[in-house]
GROMACS .gro file of C-alpha atoms in nm:
model
  271
    1UNK     CA    1  -0.012  -0.002   0.009
    2UNK     CA    2   0.115   0.349  -0.090
    3UNK     CA    3   0.106   0.648   0.144
    4UNK     CA    4  -0.166   0.918   0.078
    5UNK     CA    5  -0.116   1.295   0.112
    6UNK     CA    6  -0.400   1.531   0.062
    7UNK     CA    7  -0.258   1.889   0.012
    8UNK     CA    8  -0.418   2.155   0.208
    9UNK     CA    9  -0.302   2.471   0.401
   10UNK     CA   10  -0.004   2.525   0.630
   11UNK     CA   11  -0.144   2.314   0.929
   12UNK     CA   12  -0.067   1.944   0.874
   13UNK     CA   13  -0.245   1.614   1.027
   14UNK     CA   14  -0.083   1.288   1.057
   15UNK     CA   15  -0.343   1.005   1.052
   16UNK     CA   16  -0.264   0.640   1.132
   17UNK     CA   17  -0.478   0.356   1.016
   18UNK     CA   18  -0.545   0.029   1.215
   19UNK     CA   19  -0.330  -0.262   1.247
   20UNK     CA   20  -0.286  -0.466   0.912
   21UNK     CA   21  -0.513  -0.213   0.734
   22UNK     CA   22  -0.476   0.084   0.487
   23UNK     CA   23  -0.544   0.447   0.454
   24UNK     CA   24  -0.872   0.369   0.293
   25UNK     CA   25  -1.037   0.360   0.616
   26UNK     CA   26  -0.940   0.708   0.717
   27UNK     CA   27  -1.025   0.861   0.367
   28UNK     CA   28  -1.364   0.998   0.466
   29UNK     CA   29  -1.207   1.199   0.764
   30UNK     CA   30  -0.884   1.296   0.556
   31UNK     CA   31  -1.106   1.452   0.286
   32UNK     CA   32  -1.321   1.661   0.537
   33UNK     CA   33  -0.982   1.765   0.703
   34UNK     CA   34  -0.847   1.875   0.363
   35UNK     CA   35  -1.187   2.059   0.289
   36UNK     CA   36  -1.123   2.238   0.633
   37UNK     CA   37  -0.807   2.363   0.522
   38UNK     CA   38  -0.559   2.113   0.648
   39UNK     CA   39  -0.273   1.893   0.477
   40UNK     CA   40  -0.343   1.535   0.554
   41UNK     CA   41  -0.070   1.270   0.535
   42UNK     CA   42  -0.159   0.890   0.586
   43UNK     CA   43   0.160   0.697   0.587
   44UNK     CA   44   0.236   0.329   0.507
   45UNK     CA   45   0.423   0.178   0.781
   46UNK     CA   46   0.610  -0.145   0.689
   47UNK     CA   47   0.515  -0.434   0.897
   48UNK     CA   48   0.233  -0.281   1.036
   49UNK     CA   49  -0.014  -0.200   0.768
   50UNK     CA   50  -0.155  -0.450   0.495
   51UNK     CA   51   0.039  -0.542   0.206
   52UNK     CA   52  -0.053  -0.794  -0.055
   53UNK     CA   53   0.187  -1.090  -0.010
   54UNK     CA   54   0.278  -1.023   0.345
   55UNK     CA   55   0.304  -1.333   0.588
   56UNK     CA   56   0.312  -1.356   0.967
   57UNK     CA   57   0.685  -1.325   0.952
   58UNK     CA   58   0.641  -0.964   0.771
   59UNK     CA   59   0.534  -0.803   1.089
   60UNK     CA   60   0.792  -0.594   1.265
   61UNK     CA   61   0.829  -0.495   1.623
   62UNK     CA   62   0.595  -0.223   1.762
   63UNK     CA   63   0.895  -0.014   1.824
   64UNK     CA   64   0.969  -0.009   1.436
   65UNK     CA   65   0.607   0.117   1.395
   66UNK     CA   66   0.666   0.408   1.666
   67UNK     CA   67   0.990   0.485   1.477
   68UNK     CA   68   0.842   0.513   1.160
   69UNK     CA   69   0.547   0.725   1.293
   70UNK     CA   70   0.793   0.941   1.461
   71UNK     CA   71   0.976   0.993   1.131
   72UNK     CA   72   0.657   1.083   0.939
   73UNK     CA   73   0.577   1.329   1.203
   74UNK     CA   74   0.934   1.497   1.181
   75UNK     CA   75   0.883   1.522   0.810
   76UNK     CA   76   0.563   1.708   0.831
   77UNK     CA   77   0.690   1.918   1.120
   78UNK     CA   78   0.972   2.057   0.881
   79UNK     CA   79   0.726   2.177   0.624
   80UNK     CA   80   0.424   2.295   0.818
   81UNK     CA   81   0.325   2.515   1.092
   82UNK     CA   82   0.146   2.286   1.302
   83UNK     CA   83   0.102   1.908   1.315
   84UNK     CA   84  -0.175   1.733   1.484
   85UNK     CA   85  -0.207   1.353   1.501
   86UNK     CA   86  -0.491   1.099   1.485
   87UNK     CA   87  -0.543   0.727   1.452
   88UNK     CA   88  -0.805   0.448   1.442
   89UNK     CA   89  -0.805   0.144   1.648
   90UNK     CA   90  -0.440   0.058   1.718
   91UNK     CA   91  -0.350   0.347   1.497
   92UNK     CA   92  -0.492   0.547   1.798
   93UNK     CA   93  -0.255   0.346   2.020
   94UNK     CA   94   0.033   0.438   1.817
   95UNK     CA   95  -0.074   0.798   1.797
   96UNK     CA   96  -0.064   0.803   2.187
   97UNK     CA   97   0.287   0.615   2.176
   98UNK     CA   98   0.439   0.885   1.974
   99UNK     CA   99   0.259   1.180   2.165
  100UNK     CA  100   0.419   1.051   2.496
  101UNK     CA  101   0.742   1.120   2.341
  102UNK     CA  102   0.664   1.437   2.146
  103UNK     CA  103   0.510   1.648   2.415
  104UNK     CA  104   0.388   1.988   2.316
  105UNK     CA  105   0.518   1.938   1.965
  106UNK     CA  106   0.191   1.757   1.895
  107UNK     CA  107  -0.083   2.037   1.855
  108UNK     CA  108  -0.370   1.805   1.903
  109UNK     CA  109  -0.477   1.441   1.917
  110UNK     CA  110  -0.795   1.269   1.766
  111UNK     CA  111  -0.819   0.926   1.920
  112UNK     CA  112  -1.068   0.714   1.733
  113UNK     CA  113  -1.196   0.370   1.866
  114UNK     CA  114  -0.852   0.346   2.025
  115UNK     CA  115  -0.790  -0.004   2.167
  116UNK     CA  116  -0.637  -0.071   2.496
  117UNK     CA  117  -0.836  -0.406   2.548
  118UNK     CA  118  -0.994  -0.638   2.294
  119UNK     CA  119  -1.310  -0.656   2.492
  120UNK     CA  120  -1.614  -0.563   2.247
  121UNK     CA  121  -1.935  -0.751   2.234
  122UNK     CA  122  -1.837  -0.946   1.931
  123UNK     CA  123  -1.493  -1.081   2.058
  124UNK     CA  124  -1.499  -1.462   2.015
  125UNK     CA  125  -1.524  -1.682   2.340
  126UNK     CA  126  -1.171  -1.792   2.306
  127UNK     CA  127  -1.003  -1.473   2.272
  128UNK     CA  128  -0.871  -1.485   2.637
  129UNK     CA  129  -0.670  -1.790   2.520
  130UNK     CA  130  -0.480  -1.608   2.244
  131UNK     CA  131  -0.182  -1.578   2.463
  132UNK     CA  132  -0.130  -1.966   2.391
  133UNK     CA  133  -0.102  -1.870   2.043
  134UNK     CA  134   0.169  -1.668   2.089
  135UNK     CA  135   0.401  -1.952   2.164
  136UNK     CA  136   0.626  -2.030   1.860
  137UNK     CA  137   0.573  -2.169   1.615
  138UNK     CA  138   0.198  -2.158   1.661
  139UNK     CA  139   0.173  -1.804   1.614
  140UNK     CA  140   0.292  -1.820   1.254
  141UNK     CA  141   0.028  -2.045   1.100
  142UNK     CA  142  -0.287  -1.941   1.301
  143UNK     CA  143  -0.489  -1.626   1.169
  144UNK     CA  144  -0.799  -1.473   1.322
  145UNK     CA  145  -1.053  -1.437   1.043
  146UNK     CA  146  -1.258  -1.111   1.025
  147UNK     CA  147  -1.613  -1.154   1.068
  148UNK     CA  148  -1.942  -0.967   1.077
  149UNK     CA  149  -2.015  -0.708   1.156
  150UNK     CA  150  -1.678  -0.589   1.038
  151UNK     CA  151  -1.700  -0.286   1.261
  152UNK     CA  152  -1.994  -0.147   1.083
  153UNK     CA  153  -2.363  -0.086   1.217
  154UNK     CA  154  -2.450   0.031   0.863
  155UNK     CA  155  -2.596  -0.271   0.710
  156UNK     CA  156  -2.550  -0.168   0.344
  157UNK     CA  157  -2.174  -0.107   0.400
  158UNK     CA  158  -2.159  -0.433   0.592
  159UNK     CA  159  -2.275  -0.639   0.308
  160UNK     CA  160  -2.047  -0.466   0.061
  161UNK     CA  161  -1.757  -0.538   0.288
  162UNK     CA  162  -1.875  -0.874   0.337
  163UNK     CA  163  -1.873  -0.941  -0.048
  164UNK     CA  164  -1.522  -0.808  -0.067
  165UNK     CA  165  -1.388  -1.019   0.222
  166UNK     CA  166  -1.522  -1.318   0.068
  167UNK     CA  167  -1.327  -1.277  -0.259
  168UNK     CA  168  -1.028  -1.065  -0.151
  169UNK     CA  169  -0.767  -1.056   0.106
  170UNK     CA  170  -0.851  -0.708   0.225
  171UNK     CA  171  -1.131  -0.424   0.191
  172UNK     CA  172  -1.180  -0.107   0.304
  173UNK     CA  173  -1.187  -0.179   0.670
  174UNK     CA  174  -0.861  -0.377   0.659
  175UNK     CA  175  -0.722  -0.738   0.589
  176UNK     CA  176  -0.953  -1.025   0.595
  177UNK     CA  177  -0.734  -1.184   0.842
  178UNK     CA  178  -0.527  -1.087   1.132
  179UNK     CA  179  -0.221  -1.276   1.230
  180UNK     CA  180  -0.113  -1.333   1.587
  181UNK     CA  181   0.247  -1.180   1.573
  182UNK     CA  182   0.072  -0.838   1.474
  183UNK     CA  183  -0.177  -0.875   1.760
  184UNK     CA  184   0.117  -0.970   1.987
  185UNK     CA  185   0.303  -0.660   1.910
  186UNK     CA  186   0.017  -0.448   1.927
  187UNK     CA  187  -0.060  -0.571   2.276
  188UNK     CA  188   0.306  -0.519   2.368
  189UNK     CA  189   0.270  -0.158   2.267
  190UNK     CA  190  -0.074  -0.111   2.463
  191UNK     CA  191   0.108  -0.231   2.773
  192UNK     CA  192   0.387   0.042   2.733
  193UNK     CA  193   0.138   0.309   2.624
  194UNK     CA  194  -0.063   0.246   2.953
  195UNK     CA  195   0.243   0.348   3.144
  196UNK     CA  196   0.361   0.668   2.940
  197UNK     CA  197   0.013   0.810   2.885
  198UNK     CA  198   0.051   1.040   3.163
  199UNK     CA  199   0.329   1.217   2.973
  200UNK     CA  200   0.106   1.330   2.683
  201UNK     CA  201   0.051   1.709   2.698
  202UNK     CA  202  -0.121   1.769   2.372
  203UNK     CA  203  -0.505   1.845   2.391
  204UNK     CA  204  -0.703   1.514   2.303
  205UNK     CA  205  -1.053   1.439   2.167
  206UNK     CA  206  -1.128   1.081   2.251
  207UNK     CA  207  -1.416   0.965   2.035
  208UNK     CA  208  -1.566   0.598   2.075
  209UNK     CA  209  -1.885   0.421   1.974
  210UNK     CA  210  -2.101   0.305   2.279
  211UNK     CA  211  -2.149  -0.025   2.094
  212UNK     CA  212  -1.803  -0.109   1.960
  213UNK     CA  213  -1.766  -0.470   1.902
  214UNK     CA  214  -1.378  -0.482   1.931
  215UNK     CA  215  -1.289  -0.261   2.210
  216UNK     CA  216  -1.568  -0.147   2.475
  217UNK     CA  217  -1.585   0.224   2.584
  218UNK     CA  218  -1.350   0.098   2.884
  219UNK     CA  219  -1.066   0.208   2.635
  220UNK     CA  220  -1.207   0.552   2.605
  221UNK     CA  221  -1.283   0.586   2.965
  222UNK     CA  222  -0.913   0.474   3.056
  223UNK     CA  223  -0.763   0.723   2.817
  224UNK     CA  224  -0.969   1.025   2.952
  225UNK     CA  225  -0.870   0.932   3.308
  226UNK     CA  226  -0.511   0.858   3.264
  227UNK     CA  227  -0.391   1.078   2.980
  228UNK     CA  228  -0.164   1.372   3.085
  229UNK     CA  229  -0.331   1.628   2.875
  230UNK     CA  230  -0.508   1.912   3.039
  231UNK     CA  231  -0.773   1.965   2.772
  232UNK     CA  232  -0.933   1.627   2.702
  233UNK     CA  233  -1.295   1.596   2.549
  234UNK     CA  234  -1.492   1.269   2.533
  235UNK     CA  235  -1.744   1.213   2.256
  236UNK     CA  236  -1.949   0.888   2.271
  237UNK     CA  237  -2.135   0.781   1.962
  238UNK     CA  238  -2.467   0.615   1.931
  239UNK     CA  239  -2.517   0.468   1.570
  240UNK     CA  240  -2.191   0.302   1.496
  241UNK     CA  241  -1.964   0.017   1.589
  242UNK     CA  242  -1.583   0.000   1.571
  243UNK     CA  243  -1.516   0.164   1.226
  244UNK     CA  244  -1.635   0.507   1.326
  245UNK     CA  245  -1.466   0.664   1.032
  246UNK     CA  246  -1.671   0.505   0.770
  247UNK     CA  247  -1.985   0.413   0.954
  248UNK     CA  248  -2.312   0.597   1.024
  249UNK     CA  249  -2.126   0.871   1.241
  250UNK     CA  250  -1.855   0.948   1.021
  251UNK     CA  251  -1.976   1.295   0.950
  252UNK     CA  252  -1.993   1.372   1.340
  253UNK     CA  253  -1.628   1.229   1.378
  254UNK     CA  254  -1.512   1.446   1.096
  255UNK     CA  255  -1.701   1.751   1.242
  256UNK     CA  256  -1.596   1.706   1.606
  257UNK     CA  257  -1.237   1.654   1.494
  258UNK     CA  258  -1.214   1.946   1.290
  259UNK     CA  259  -1.375   2.166   1.555
  260UNK     CA  260  -1.141   2.031   1.823
  261UNK     CA  261  -0.836   2.083   1.604
  262UNK     CA  262  -0.929   2.429   1.520
  263UNK     CA  263  -0.962   2.508   1.881
  264UNK     CA  264  -0.650   2.364   1.972
  265UNK     CA  265  -0.466   2.588   1.700
  266UNK     CA  266  -0.623   2.895   1.847
  267UNK     CA  267  -0.490   2.834   2.181
  268UNK     CA  268  -0.142   2.857   2.016
  269UNK     CA  269  -0.215   3.151   1.802
  270UNK     CA  270   0.001   3.445   1.937
  271UNK     CA  271  -0.181   3.733   2.104
   0.00000   0.00000   0.00000
């Protein structure tokens, strides 16, 4: 998958998609941000994002994901007046990871369906036993198959994604299968982020669906309580599942993110 950049004004946004997914799931938000005057960059992070032909052994360590995201932030910082950061699912967790290191350099954060626990209502009963699968070499042959509702409350979109998943190895909501090395690295990153979250100083908006089937609102509540930011806003959505950037509440997600980013920039404006 290739990175995507939508050219706008002098204020940039780094948007990080979910684990083993692609920029497609963030394009509706990215386009709205561009219309609001922002330049938006959606990077490809090797060993993290989806790539045709990848195997479980293609997954890199979470520290490599962090380093690449940090590199992408620095590149934007060299060209633009401000840089805000956002991410979906584990992309939100990765956003927290770099924000803990960057401090006030991050103008604002939008944390979308950020996952600190895989405890949503659609998680399979055997999910707590996944740690057994992390034992080598089991983790290299078992994969978790994505299933309905695919993060979507919107039934029309869900049917379309189901058709895509049946015939392809990915859709707009990510890969049709998640491998255990990727999930294990994500959980390693989550453990660190829970400890470093208090270092974050950037204003943050936490947007989460009440009915998130992957990560319950527990993750959103934890972030709101433990993040170090002085300015934290929580938004709970009532007409979406996990993929809030493409589901029924996508317009509200975009509007709230733009409003929050604009306000955060105004706080930095001289005078």
